Tab-separated table of C-alpha atoms and ligand atoms in Angstrom:
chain	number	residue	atom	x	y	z
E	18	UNK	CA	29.057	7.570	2.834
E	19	UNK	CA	25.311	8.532	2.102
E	20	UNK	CA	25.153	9.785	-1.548
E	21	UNK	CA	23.026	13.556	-1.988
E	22	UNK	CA	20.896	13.035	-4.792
E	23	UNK	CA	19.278	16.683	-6.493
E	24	UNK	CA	16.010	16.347	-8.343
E	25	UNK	CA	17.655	16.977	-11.809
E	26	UNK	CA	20.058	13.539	-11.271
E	27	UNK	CA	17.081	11.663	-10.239
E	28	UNK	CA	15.065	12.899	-13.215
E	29	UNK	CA	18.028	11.896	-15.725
E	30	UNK	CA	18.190	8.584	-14.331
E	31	UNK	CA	14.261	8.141	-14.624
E	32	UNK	CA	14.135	9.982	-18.446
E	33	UNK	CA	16.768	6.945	-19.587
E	34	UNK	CA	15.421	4.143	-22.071
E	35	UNK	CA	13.576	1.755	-20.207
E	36	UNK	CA	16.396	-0.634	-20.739
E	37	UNK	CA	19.051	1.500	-19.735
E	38	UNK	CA	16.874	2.126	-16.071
E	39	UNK	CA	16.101	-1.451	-14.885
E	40	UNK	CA	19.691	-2.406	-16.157
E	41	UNK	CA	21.077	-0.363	-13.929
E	42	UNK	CA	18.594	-0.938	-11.167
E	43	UNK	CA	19.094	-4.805	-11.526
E	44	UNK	CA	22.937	-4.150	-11.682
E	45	UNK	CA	22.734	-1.813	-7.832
E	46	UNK	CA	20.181	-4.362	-6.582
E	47	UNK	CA	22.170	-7.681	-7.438
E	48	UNK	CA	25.239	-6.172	-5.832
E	49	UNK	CA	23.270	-5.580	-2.388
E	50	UNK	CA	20.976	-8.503	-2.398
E	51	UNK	CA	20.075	-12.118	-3.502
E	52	UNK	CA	17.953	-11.266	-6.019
E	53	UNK	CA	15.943	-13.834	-5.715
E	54	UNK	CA	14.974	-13.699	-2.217
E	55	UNK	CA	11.451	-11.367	-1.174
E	56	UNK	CA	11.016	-10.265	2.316
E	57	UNK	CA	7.423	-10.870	3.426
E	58	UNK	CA	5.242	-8.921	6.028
E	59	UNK	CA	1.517	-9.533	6.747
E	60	UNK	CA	-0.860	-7.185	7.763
E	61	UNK	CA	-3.245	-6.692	11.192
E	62	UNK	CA	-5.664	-3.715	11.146
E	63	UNK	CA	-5.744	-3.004	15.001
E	64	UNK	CA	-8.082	-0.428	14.463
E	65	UNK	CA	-10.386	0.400	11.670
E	66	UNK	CA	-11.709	3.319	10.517
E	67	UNK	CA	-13.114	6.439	12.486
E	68	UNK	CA	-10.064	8.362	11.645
E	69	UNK	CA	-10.336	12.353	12.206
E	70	UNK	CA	-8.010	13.019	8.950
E	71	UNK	CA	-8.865	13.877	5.576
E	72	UNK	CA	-5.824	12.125	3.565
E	73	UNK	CA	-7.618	11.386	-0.030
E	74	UNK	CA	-7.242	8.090	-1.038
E	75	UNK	CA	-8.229	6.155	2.646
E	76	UNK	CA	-11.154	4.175	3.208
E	77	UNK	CA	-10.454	4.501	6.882
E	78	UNK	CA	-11.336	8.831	7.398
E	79	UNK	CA	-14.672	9.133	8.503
E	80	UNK	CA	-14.674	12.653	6.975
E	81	UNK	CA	-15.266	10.306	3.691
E	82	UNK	CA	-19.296	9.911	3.994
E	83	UNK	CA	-19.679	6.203	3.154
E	84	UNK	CA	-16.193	4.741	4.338
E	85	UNK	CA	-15.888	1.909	6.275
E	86	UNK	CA	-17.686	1.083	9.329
E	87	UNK	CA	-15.147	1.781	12.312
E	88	UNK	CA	-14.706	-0.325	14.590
E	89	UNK	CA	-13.099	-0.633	18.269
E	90	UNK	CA	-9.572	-1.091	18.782
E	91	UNK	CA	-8.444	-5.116	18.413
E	92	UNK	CA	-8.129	-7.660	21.967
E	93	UNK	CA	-4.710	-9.023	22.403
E	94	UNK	CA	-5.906	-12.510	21.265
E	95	UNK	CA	-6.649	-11.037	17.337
E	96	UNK	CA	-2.598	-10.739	17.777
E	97	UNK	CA	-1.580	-13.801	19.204
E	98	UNK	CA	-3.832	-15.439	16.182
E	99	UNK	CA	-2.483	-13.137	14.051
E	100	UNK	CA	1.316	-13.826	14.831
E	101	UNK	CA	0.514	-17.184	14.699
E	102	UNK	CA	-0.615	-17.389	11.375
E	103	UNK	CA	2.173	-14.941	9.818
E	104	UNK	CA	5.011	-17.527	11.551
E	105	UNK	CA	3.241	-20.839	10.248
E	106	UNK	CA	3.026	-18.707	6.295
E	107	UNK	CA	6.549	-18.440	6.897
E	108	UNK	CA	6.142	-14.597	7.477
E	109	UNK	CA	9.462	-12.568	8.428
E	110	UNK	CA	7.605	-9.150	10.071
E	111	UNK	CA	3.910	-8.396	11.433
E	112	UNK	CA	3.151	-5.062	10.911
E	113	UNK	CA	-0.165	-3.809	12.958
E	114	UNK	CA	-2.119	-0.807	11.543
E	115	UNK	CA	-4.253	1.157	13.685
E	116	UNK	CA	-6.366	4.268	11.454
E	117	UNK	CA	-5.281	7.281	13.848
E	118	UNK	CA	-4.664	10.968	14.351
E	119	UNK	CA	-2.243	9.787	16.889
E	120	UNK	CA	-2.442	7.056	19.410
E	121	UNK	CA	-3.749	8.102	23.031
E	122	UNK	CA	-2.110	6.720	26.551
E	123	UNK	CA	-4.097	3.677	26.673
E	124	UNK	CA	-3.825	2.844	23.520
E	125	UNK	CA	0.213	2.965	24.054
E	126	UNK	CA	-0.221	0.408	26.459
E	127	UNK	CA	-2.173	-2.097	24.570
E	128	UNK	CA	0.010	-1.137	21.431
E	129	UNK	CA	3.470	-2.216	23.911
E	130	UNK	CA	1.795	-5.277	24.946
E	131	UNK	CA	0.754	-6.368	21.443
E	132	UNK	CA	4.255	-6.016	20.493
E	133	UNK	CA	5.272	-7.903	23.008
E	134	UNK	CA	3.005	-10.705	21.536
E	135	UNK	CA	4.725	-10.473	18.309
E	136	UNK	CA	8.228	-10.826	19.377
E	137	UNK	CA	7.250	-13.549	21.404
E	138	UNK	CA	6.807	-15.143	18.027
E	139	UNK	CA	10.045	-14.786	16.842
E	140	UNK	CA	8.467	-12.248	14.212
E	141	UNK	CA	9.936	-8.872	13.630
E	142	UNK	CA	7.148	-6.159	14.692
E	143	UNK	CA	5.941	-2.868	12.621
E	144	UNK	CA	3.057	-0.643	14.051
E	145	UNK	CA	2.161	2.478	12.278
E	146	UNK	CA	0.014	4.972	14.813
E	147	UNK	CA	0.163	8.218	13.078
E	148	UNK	CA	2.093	11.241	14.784
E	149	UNK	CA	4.269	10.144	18.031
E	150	UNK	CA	5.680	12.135	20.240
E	151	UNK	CA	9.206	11.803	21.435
E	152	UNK	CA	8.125	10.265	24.744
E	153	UNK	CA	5.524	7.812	22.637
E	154	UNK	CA	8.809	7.186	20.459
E	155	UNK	CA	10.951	5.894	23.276
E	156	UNK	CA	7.740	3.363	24.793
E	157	UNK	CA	7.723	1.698	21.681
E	158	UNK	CA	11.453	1.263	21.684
E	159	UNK	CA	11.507	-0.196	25.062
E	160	UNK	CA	8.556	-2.368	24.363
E	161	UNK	CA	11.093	-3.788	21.519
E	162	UNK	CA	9.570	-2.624	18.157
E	163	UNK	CA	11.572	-3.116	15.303
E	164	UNK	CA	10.111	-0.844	12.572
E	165	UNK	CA	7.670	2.294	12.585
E	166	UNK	CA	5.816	2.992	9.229
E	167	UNK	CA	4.901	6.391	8.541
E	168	UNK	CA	4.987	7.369	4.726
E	169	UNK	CA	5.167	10.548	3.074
E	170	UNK	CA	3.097	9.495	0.199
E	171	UNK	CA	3.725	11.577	-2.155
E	172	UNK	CA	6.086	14.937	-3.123
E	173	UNK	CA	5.958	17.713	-0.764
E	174	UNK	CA	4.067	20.024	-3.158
E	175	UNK	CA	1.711	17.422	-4.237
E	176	UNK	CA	0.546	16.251	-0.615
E	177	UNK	CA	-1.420	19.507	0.010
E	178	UNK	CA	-3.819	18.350	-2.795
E	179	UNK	CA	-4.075	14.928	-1.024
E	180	UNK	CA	-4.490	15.774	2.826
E	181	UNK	CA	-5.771	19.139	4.276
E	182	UNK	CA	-5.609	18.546	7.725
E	183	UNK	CA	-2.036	17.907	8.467
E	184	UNK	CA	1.325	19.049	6.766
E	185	UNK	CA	4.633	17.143	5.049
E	186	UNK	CA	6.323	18.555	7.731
E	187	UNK	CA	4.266	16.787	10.636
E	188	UNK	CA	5.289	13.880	8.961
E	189	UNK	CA	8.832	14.629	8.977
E	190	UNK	CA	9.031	15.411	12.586
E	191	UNK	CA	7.771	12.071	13.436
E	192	UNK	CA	10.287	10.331	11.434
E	193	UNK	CA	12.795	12.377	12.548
E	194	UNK	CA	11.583	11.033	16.766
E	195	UNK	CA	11.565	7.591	15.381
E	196	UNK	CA	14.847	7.713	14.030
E	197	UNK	CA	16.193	8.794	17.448
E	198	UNK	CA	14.966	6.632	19.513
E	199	UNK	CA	16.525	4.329	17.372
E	200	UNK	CA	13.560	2.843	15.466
E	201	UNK	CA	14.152	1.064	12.323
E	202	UNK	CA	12.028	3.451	9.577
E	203	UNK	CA	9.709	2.155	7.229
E	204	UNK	CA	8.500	5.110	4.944
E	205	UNK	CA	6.871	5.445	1.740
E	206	UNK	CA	3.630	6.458	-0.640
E	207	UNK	CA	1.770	5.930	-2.363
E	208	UNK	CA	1.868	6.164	-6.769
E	209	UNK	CA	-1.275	7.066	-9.209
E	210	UNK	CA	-3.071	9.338	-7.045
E	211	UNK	CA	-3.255	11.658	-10.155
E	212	UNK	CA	0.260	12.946	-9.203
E	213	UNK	CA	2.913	13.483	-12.216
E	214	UNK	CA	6.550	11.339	-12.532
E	215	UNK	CA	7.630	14.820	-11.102
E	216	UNK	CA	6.256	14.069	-7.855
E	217	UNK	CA	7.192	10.682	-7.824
E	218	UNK	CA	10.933	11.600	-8.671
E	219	UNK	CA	10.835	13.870	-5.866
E	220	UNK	CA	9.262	11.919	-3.200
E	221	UNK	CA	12.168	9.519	-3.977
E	222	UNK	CA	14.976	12.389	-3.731
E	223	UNK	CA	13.266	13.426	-0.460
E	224	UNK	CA	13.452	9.941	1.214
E	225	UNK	CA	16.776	9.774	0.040
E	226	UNK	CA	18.243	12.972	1.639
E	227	UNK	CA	16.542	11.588	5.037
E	228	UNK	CA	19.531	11.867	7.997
E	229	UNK	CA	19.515	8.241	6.713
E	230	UNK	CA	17.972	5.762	4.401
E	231	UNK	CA	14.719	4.331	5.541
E	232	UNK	CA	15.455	0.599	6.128
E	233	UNK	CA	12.259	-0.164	4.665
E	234	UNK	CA	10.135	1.899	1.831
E	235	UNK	CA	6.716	0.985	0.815
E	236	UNK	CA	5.628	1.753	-2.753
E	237	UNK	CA	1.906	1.447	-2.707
E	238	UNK	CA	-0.459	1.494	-6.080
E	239	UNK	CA	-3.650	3.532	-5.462
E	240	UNK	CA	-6.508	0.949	-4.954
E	241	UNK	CA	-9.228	3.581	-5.942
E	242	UNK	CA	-11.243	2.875	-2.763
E	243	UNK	CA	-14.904	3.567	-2.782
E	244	UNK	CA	-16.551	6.719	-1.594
E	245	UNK	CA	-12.847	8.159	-1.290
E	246	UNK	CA	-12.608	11.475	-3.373
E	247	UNK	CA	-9.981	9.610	-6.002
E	248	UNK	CA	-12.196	6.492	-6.479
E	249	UNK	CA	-12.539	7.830	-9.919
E	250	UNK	CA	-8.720	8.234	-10.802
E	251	UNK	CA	-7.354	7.049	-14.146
E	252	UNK	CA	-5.114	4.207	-13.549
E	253	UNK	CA	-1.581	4.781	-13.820
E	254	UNK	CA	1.043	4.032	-16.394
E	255	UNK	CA	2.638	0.640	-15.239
E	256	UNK	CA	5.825	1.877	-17.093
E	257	UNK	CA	5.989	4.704	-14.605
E	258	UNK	CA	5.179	2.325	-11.884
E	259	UNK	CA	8.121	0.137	-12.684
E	260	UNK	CA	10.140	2.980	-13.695
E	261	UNK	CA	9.799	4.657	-10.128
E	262	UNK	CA	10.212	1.314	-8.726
E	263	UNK	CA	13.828	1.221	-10.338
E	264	UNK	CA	14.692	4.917	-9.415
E	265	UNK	CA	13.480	4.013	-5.932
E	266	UNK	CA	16.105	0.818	-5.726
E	267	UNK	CA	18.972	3.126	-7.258
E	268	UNK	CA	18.562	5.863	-4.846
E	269	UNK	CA	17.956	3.805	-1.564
E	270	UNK	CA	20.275	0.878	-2.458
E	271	UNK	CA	20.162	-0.944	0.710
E	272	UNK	CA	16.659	-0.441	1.763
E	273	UNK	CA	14.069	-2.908	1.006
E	274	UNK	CA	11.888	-1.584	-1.826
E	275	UNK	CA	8.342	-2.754	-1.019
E	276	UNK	CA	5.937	-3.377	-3.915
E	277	UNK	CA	2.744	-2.284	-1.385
E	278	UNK	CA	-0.672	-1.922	-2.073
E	279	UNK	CA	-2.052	-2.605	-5.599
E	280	UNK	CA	-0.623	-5.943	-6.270
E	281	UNK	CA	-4.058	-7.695	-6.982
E	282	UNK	CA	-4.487	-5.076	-9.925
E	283	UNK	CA	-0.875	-5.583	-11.587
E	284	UNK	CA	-0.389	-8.713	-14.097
E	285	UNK	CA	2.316	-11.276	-12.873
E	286	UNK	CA	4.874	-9.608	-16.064
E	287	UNK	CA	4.081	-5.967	-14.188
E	288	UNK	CA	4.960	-7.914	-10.895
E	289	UNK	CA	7.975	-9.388	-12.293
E	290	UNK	CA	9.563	-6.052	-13.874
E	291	UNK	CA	9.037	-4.618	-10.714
E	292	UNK	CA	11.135	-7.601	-8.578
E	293	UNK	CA	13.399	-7.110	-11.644
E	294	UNK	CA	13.953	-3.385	-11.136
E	295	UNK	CA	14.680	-4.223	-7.550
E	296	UNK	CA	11.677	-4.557	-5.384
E	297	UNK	CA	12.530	-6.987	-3.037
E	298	UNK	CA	9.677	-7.063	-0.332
E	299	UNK	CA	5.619	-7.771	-0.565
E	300	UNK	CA	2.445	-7.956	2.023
E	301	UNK	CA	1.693	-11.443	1.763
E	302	UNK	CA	-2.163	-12.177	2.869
E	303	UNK	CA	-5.537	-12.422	1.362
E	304	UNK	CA	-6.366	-9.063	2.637
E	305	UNK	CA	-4.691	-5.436	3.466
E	306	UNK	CA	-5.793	-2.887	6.101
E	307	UNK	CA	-9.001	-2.759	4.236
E	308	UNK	CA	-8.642	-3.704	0.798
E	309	UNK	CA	-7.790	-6.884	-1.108
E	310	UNK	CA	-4.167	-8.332	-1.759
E	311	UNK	CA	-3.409	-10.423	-4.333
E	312	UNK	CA	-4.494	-13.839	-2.925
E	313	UNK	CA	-1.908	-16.114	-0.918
E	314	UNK	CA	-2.535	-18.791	-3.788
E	315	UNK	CA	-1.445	-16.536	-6.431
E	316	UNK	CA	1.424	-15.480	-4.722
E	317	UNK	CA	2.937	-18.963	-4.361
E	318	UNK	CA	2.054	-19.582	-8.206
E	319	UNK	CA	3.796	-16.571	-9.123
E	320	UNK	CA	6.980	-16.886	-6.961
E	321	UNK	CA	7.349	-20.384	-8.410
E	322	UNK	CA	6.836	-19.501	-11.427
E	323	UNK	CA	10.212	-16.613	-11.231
E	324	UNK	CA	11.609	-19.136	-8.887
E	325	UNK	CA	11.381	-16.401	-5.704
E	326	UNK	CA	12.013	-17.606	-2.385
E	327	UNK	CA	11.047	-16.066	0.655
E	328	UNK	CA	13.560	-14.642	2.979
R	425	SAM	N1	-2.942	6.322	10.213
R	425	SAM	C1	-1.637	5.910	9.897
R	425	SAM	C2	-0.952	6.839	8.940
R	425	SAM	O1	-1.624	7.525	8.207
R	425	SAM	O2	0.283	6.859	8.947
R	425	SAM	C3	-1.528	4.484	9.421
R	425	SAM	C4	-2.503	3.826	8.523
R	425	SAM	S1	-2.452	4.144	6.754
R	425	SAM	C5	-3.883	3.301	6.257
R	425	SAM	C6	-1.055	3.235	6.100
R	425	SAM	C7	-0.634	3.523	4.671
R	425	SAM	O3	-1.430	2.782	3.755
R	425	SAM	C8	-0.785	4.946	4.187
R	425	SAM	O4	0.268	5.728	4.635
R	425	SAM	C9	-0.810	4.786	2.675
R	425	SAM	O5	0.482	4.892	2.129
R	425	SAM	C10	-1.352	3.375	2.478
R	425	SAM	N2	-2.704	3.400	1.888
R	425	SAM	C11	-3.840	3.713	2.520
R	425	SAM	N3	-4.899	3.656	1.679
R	425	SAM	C12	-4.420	3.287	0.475
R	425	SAM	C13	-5.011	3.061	-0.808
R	425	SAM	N4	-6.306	3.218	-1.021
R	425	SAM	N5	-4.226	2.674	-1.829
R	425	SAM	C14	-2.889	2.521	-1.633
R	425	SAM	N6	-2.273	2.718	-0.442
R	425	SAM	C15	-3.013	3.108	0.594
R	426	DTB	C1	1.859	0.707	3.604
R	426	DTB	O1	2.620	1.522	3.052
R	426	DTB	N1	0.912	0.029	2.980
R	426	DTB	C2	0.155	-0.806	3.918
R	426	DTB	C3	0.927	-0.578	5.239
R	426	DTB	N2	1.893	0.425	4.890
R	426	DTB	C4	0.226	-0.287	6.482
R	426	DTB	C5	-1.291	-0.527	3.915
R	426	DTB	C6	-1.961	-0.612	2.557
R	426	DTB	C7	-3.390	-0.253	2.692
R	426	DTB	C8	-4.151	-0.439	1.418
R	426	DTB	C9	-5.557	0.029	1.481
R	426	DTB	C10	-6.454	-0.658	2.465
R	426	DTB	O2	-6.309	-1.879	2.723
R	426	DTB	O3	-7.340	0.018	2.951
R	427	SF4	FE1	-6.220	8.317	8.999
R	427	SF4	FE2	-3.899	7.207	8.256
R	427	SF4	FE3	-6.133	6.925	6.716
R	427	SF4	FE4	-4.928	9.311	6.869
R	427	SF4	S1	-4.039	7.398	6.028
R	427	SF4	S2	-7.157	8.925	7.058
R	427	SF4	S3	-4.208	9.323	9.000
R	427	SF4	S4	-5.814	6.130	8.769
């Protein structure tokens, strides 16, 4: 049985010594999990930039004067190269990000096919679209998807400051046709957009009281893109980051806790805390949607280094 968490229990858990936290993290996440084991995804942007929303921190809204150039959606070969690469790196997942409102009709169709590509690769495949409908929901299914990402990026109160021109809510009705059709859920946000531990605790209690536990939950560091309204936000506390990291792996036991975005800016001992505290999943590739990752070089130093395997 699914455990309710309230904000106050989450918050005593996160206000405990810093020892006290990961141990308890470490102790939930070594009872689920080989510890030592990282599930890896890699990254396709299908479609970049252009995007009619206003959500703060992406490089990809082209109501940001000065983001990225957009560019048309990608041809079915991109994929095929793509899914070959992420199966020769020993990739698990290939998730394909396309920088919509929502995805129109043809765009489903090339989206179902792509997927198809993926599979065909014996790689699990993630798309994330922006808003579905249920009928958009059930295509994907049938075209065999595997996960949908769709984070809620920050807490409810806080993600009016952060994106003006859809709700929380929207969000949650999306998940909520995604988990009926019988879509595995990836869902997340994003930490240090100026937001206080507050917000972070209660992101967390909110994906947590989901009808269930998204299998998959991206934490994501801010990269402060530029010409973005927070390109000038103070950095974050990395104790908070690894704190939330650990509340994140004690709420949502069984998920996979993905440490997201941000990598490239985090030392190897931040990195480490957070695989300590129970992050068990990374985007493995020299580059993100639009940003850099932590290169594919460092990554093998550093899981040899902690002796990490891939899973
Ligand atoms: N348009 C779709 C949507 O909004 O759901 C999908 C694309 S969006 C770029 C995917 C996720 O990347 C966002 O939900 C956010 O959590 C993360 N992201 C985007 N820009 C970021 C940034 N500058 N720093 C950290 N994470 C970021
Ligand atoms: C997620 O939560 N993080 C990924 C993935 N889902 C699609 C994207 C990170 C994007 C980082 C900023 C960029 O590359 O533009
Ligand atoms: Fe568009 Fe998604 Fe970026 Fe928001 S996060 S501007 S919806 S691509």
């Amino acid at each position: 049985m699914k455990k309710t968490w309230t904000y106050d229990k989450a918050k005593t858990l996160f206000d405990l010594p810093f020892n006290d936290l990961l141990y308890k993290a470490h102790t939930v996440y070594r009872k689920n999990f080989n510890s030592n084991a990282i599930q890896i995804s890699t990254l396709l942007n299908i479609k970049k930039g252009g995007c009619s929303e206003d959500c703060a921190y992406c490089s990809q809204s082209a109501r940001h004067k000065g983001s990225v150039e957009p560019k048309r959606r990608v041809d079915l070969n991109t994929v095929r190269e793509a899914a070959k690469q992420a199966k020769l790196l020993n990739c698990s997942r290939l998730c394909m990000g396309a920088a919509w409102r929502s995805p129109t009709e043809p765009d489903m169709d090339a989206i179902c096919e792509m997927i198809q590509i993926v599979k065909s690769y014996g790689l699990e495949s993630c798309v994330t679209l922006g808003f579905l409908n249920e009928e958009q929901t059930n295509k994907l299914k049938n075209a065999g998807l595997d996960y949908y990402n769709h984070n809620i990026e920050t807490s409810p109160s806080y993600y009016e400051k952060i994106v003006t021109t859809h709700s929380f809510e929207d969000r949650l009705k999306t998940l909520e046709y995604v988990r009926n059709a019988g879509i595995k859920i990836c869902c997340g946000g994003i930490l240090g957009m100026g937001e206080a531990n507050e917000d972070r605790i209660r992101m967390l209690v909110v994906l947590t009281n989901l009808p269930s536990h998204p299998q998959s939950v991206p934490i994501n560091k801010l990269i402060p893109m530029p010409n973005t309204p927070l390109e000038m936000v103070p950095e974050m506390d990395a104790f908070d980051f690894i704190k939330t990291i650990a509340l994140a792996r004690i709420l949502l036991p069984l998920s996979d806790v993905r440490l997201s975005a941000g990598r490239s800016t985090m030392s190897d001992e931040m990195q480490a805390l957070c695989f300590f505290a129970g992050a068990n999943s990374i985007f493995y590739g020299d580059t993100l949607l639009t940003a850099k990752n932590q290169s594919m070089q460092q990554d093998e130093i550093l899981f040899n280094r902690l002796g990490l395997k891939k899973r």
